[in-house]
Short mmCIF file of C-alpha atoms in Angstrom, two decimals:
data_model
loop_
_atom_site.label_atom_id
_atom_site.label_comp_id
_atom_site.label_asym_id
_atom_site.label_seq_id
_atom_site.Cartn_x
_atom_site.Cartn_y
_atom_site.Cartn_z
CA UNK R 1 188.48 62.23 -149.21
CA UNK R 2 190.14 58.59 -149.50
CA UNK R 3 188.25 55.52 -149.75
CA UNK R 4 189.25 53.15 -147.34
CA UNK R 5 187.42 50.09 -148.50
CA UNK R 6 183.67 48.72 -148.18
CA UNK R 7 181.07 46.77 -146.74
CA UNK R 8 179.22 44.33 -148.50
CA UNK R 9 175.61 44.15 -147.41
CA UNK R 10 173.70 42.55 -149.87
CA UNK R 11 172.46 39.89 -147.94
CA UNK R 12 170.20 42.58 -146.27
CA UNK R 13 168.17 43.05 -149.14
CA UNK R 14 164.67 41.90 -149.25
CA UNK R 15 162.45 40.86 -152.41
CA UNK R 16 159.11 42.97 -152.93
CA UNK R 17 160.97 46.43 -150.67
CA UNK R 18 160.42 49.15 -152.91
CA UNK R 19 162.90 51.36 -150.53
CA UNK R 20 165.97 50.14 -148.60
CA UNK R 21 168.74 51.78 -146.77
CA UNK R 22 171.23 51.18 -144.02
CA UNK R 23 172.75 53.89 -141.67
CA UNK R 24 170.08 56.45 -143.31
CA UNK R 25 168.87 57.48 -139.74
CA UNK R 26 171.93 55.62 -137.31
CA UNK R 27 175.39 54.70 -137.61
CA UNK R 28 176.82 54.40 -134.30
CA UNK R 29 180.25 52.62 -132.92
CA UNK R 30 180.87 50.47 -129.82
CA UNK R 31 183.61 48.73 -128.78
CA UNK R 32 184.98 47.93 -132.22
CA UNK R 33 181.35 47.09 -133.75
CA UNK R 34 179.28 49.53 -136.08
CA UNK R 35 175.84 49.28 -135.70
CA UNK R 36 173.77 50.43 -138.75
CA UNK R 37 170.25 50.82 -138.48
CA UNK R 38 168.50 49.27 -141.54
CA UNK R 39 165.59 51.17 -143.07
CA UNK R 40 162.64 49.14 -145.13
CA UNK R 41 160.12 51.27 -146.31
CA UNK R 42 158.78 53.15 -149.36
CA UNK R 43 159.59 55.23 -152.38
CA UNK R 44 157.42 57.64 -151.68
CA UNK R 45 158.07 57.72 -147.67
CA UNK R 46 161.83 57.71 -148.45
CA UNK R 47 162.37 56.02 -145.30
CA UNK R 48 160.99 58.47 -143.25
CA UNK R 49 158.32 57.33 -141.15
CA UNK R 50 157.20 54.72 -143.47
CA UNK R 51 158.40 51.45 -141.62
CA UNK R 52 157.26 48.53 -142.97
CA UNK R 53 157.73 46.05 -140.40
CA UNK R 54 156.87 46.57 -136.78
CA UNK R 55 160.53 45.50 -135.69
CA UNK R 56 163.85 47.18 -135.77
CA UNK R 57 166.37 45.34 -137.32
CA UNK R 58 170.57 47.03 -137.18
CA UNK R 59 173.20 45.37 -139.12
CA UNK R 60 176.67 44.38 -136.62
CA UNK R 61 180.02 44.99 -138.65
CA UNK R 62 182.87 44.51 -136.70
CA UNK R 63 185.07 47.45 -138.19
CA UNK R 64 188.59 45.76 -137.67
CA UNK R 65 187.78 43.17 -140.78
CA UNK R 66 184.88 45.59 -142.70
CA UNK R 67 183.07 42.33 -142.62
CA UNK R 68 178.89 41.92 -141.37
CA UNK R 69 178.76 39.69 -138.70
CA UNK R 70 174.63 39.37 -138.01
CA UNK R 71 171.34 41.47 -137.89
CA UNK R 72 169.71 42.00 -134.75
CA UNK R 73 166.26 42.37 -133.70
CA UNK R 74 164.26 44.32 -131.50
CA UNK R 75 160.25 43.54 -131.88
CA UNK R 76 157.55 45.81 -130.76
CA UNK R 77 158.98 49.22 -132.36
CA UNK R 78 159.15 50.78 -135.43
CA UNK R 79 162.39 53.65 -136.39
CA UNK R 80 165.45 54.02 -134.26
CA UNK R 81 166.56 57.97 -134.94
CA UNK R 82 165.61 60.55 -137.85
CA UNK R 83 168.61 60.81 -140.51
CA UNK R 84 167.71 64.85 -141.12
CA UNK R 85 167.81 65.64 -137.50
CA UNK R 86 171.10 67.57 -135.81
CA UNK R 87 170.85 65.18 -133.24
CA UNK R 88 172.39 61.77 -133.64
CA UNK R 89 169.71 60.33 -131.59
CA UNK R 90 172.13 57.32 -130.18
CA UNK R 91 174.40 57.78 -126.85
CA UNK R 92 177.05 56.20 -124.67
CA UNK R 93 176.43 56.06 -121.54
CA UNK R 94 179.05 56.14 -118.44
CA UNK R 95 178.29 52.15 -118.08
CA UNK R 96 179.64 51.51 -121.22
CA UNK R 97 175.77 50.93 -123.06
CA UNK R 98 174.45 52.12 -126.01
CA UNK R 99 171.41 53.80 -125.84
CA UNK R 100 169.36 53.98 -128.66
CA UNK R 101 165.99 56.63 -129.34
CA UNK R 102 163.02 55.08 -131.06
CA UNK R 103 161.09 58.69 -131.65
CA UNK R 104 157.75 57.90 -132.42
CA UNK R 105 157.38 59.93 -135.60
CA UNK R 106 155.97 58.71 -138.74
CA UNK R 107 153.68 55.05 -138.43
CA UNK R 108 154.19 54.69 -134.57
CA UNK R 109 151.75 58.28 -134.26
CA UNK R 110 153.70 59.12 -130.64
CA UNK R 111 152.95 55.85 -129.07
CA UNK R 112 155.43 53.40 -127.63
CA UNK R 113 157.96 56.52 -128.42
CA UNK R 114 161.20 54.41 -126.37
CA UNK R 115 164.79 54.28 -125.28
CA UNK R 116 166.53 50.92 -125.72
CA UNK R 117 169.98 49.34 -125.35
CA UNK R 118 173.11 47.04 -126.45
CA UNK R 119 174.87 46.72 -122.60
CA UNK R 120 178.75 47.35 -122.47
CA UNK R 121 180.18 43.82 -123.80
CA UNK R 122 177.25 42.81 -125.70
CA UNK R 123 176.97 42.92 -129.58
CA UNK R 124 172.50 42.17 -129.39
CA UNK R 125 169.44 44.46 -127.91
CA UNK R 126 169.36 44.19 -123.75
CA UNK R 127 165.71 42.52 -123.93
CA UNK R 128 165.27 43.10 -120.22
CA UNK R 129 165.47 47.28 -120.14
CA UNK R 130 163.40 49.43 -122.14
CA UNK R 131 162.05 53.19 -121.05
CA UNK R 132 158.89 53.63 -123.00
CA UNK R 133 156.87 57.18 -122.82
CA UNK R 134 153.42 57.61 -122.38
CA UNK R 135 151.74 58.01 -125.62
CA UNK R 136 152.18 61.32 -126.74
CA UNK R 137 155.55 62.18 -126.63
CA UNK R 138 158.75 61.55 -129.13
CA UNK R 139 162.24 60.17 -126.99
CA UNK R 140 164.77 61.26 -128.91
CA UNK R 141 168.40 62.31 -126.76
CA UNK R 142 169.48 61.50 -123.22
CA UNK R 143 172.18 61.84 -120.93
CA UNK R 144 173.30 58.60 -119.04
CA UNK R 145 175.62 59.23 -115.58
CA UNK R 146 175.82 57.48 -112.57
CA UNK R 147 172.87 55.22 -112.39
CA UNK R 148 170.77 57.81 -113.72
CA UNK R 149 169.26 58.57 -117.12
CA UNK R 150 168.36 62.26 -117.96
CA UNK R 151 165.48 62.74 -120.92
CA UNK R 152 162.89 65.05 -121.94
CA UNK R 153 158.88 64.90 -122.07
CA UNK R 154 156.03 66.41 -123.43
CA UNK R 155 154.11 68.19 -120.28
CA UNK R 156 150.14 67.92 -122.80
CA UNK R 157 150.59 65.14 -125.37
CA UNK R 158 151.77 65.14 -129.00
CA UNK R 159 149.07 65.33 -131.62
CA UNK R 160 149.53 62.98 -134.36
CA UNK R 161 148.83 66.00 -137.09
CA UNK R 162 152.56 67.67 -135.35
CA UNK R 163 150.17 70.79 -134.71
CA UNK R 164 151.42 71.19 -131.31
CA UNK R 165 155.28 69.37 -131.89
CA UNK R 166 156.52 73.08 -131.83
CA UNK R 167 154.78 74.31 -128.98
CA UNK R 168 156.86 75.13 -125.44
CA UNK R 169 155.16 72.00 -124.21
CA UNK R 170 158.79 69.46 -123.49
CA UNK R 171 159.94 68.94 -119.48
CA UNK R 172 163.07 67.13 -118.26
CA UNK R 173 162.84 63.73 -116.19
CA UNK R 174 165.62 61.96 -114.57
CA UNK R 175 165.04 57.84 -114.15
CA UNK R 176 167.15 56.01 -111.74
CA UNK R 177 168.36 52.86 -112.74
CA UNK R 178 168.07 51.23 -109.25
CA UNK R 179 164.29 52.13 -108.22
CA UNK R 180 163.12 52.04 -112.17
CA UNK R 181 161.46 55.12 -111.58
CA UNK R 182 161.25 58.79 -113.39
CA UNK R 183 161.13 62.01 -111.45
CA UNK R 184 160.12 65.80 -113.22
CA UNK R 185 163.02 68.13 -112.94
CA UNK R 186 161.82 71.34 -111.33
CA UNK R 187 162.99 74.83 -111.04
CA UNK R 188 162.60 75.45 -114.85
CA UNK R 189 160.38 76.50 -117.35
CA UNK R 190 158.83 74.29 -120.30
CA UNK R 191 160.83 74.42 -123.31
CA UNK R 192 161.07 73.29 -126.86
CA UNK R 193 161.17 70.43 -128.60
CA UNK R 194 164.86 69.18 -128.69
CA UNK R 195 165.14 66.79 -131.91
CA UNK R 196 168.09 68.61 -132.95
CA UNK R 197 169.94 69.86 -130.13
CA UNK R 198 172.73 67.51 -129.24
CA UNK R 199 173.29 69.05 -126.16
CA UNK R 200 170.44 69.93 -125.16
CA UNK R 201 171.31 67.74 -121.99
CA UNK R 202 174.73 68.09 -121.75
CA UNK R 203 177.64 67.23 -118.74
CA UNK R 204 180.42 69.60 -118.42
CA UNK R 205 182.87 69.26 -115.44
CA UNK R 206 180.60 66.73 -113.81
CA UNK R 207 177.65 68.82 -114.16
CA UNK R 208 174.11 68.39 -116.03
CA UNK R 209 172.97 71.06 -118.10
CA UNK R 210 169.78 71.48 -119.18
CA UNK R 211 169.07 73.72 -122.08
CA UNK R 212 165.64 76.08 -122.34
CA UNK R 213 164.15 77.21 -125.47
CA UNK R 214 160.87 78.47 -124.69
CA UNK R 215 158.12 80.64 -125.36
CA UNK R 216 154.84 81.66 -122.74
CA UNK R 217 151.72 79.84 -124.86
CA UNK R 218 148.31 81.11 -123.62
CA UNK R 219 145.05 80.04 -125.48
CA UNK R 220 142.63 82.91 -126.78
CA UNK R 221 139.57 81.34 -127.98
CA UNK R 222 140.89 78.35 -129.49
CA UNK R 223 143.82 79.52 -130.65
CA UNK R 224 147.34 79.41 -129.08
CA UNK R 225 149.54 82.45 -128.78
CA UNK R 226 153.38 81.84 -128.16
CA UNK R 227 155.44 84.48 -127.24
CA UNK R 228 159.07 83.90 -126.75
CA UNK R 229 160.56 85.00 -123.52
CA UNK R 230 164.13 82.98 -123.24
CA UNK R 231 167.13 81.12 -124.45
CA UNK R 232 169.78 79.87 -121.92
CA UNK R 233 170.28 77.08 -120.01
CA UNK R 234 170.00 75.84 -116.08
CA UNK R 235 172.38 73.43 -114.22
CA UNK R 236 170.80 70.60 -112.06
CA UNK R 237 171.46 69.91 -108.56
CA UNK R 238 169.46 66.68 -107.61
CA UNK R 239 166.29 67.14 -108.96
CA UNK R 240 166.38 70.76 -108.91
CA UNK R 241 167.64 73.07 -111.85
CA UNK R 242 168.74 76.69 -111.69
CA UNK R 243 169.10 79.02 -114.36
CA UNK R 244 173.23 79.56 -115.19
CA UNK R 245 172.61 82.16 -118.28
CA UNK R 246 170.66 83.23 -120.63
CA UNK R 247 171.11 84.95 -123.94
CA UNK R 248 168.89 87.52 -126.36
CA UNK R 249 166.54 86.11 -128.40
CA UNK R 250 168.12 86.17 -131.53
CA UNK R 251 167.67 82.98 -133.19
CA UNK R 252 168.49 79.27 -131.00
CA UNK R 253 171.18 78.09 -129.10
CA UNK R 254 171.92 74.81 -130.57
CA UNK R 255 174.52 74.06 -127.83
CA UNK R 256 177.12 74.38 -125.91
CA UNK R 257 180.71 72.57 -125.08
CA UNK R 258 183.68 73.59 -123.19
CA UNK R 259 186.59 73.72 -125.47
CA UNK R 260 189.85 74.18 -122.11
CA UNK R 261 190.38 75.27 -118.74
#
């Protein structure tokens, strides 16, 4: 490993913050900026769902010079990402936008869970867009193609306790930039929880993919029983999916990617 210089970002710090990190949960790159997501929260928390402030605040370094240009601001939300996640939780669309997954998890108890943006050309927050859930579920990856915005959400909400955040509960959506409206995927069954599946929603050869982790959950009593019945993925045509294939159940797909032709 060579070090290749540094990034001085003291002026970041703030008096009376017991815990304070930047990049812990997103580091992300656009059109020769980094945007590092700055964490203030507590020992204790370790920056995990222990926000402070009700606003999330990202650092702009333009990576040419290794110098910090400005903070930015976006009010109303608490946590972009979650640093221990396989999923990056950030994504660039095909317009050129960052999209950026505020999850939910920790102080903001499922509500307000949200997708926001910094537009192709832009170095601050879009304050005009914003896809917020109903309370209940956790945002955290998309897929962005022609004018439309592929995501995932809980079919029963998410209990604040994470009793249920395992459960075969999660459906896919697809919004449509142009009408500003959401549409459930059908032809598929309900599946996991995809926090750490990076392509879990996936293109390959101009095609969506849509992966399925699931099990049947029935309630006896008040108890419910999960039993696992498949592990594959479907392909979407509209707003109509299709199972492609499916493998045993022998542990989780975390993915798929097409290496050549």
């Amino acid at each position: 490993m060579l070090r290749t210089g540094e990034i001085d970002l003291s002026a970041l710090k703030k008096a009376g913050v017991e815990y304070q990190a930047i990049g812990q949960h997103t580091i992300a790159a656009k059109e020769g900026k980094l945007y590092l997501g700055i964490t203030y929260g507590t020992t204790t928390g370790g920056g995990y769902g222990d926000d402070l402030y009700n606003t999330i605040e990202f650092a702009v370094v333009d990576i040419a010079t290794d110098k910090y240009e400005k903070t930015i601001k976006y009010d109303g939300l608490r946590s972009i990402g979650w640093g221990s996640s396989g999923n990056k939780m950030w994504s660039i669309g095909d317009d050129g936008a960052l999209y950026l997954y505020s999850t939910g998890l920790g102080k903001m108890s499922f509500e307000k869970s949200s997708i926001i943006r910094i537009k192709k050309g832009e170095t601050d927050f879009d304050k005009d867009w914003i896809l917020t859930a109903p309370n209940g579920n956790s945002l955290v990856m998309a897929l962005i193609k022609g004018g439309k915005l592929y995501y995932e959400m809980t079919s029963t909400p998410l209990k604040t306790d994470y009793s249920n955040l395992t459960a075969s509960i999660f459906e896919y959506y697809v919004y449509d930039f142009a009408s500003k409206q959401s549409t459930k995927i059908t032809g598929m069954p309900l599946h996991d929880y995809a926090y750490a599946n990076e392509q879990a929603i996936t293109e390959i050869d101009g095609k969506v993919y849509l992966w399925v982790r699931n099990g049947t959950v029935t309630t006896v009593g008040n108890t419910q029983v999960t039993t696992v019945n498949e592990d594959g993925y479907y392909v979407l045509d509209g707003t109509n999916a299709t199972s492609v294939f499916k493998v045993d159940h022998d542990g989780t797909i975390q993915g798929f990617a097409k290496l050549s032709d």
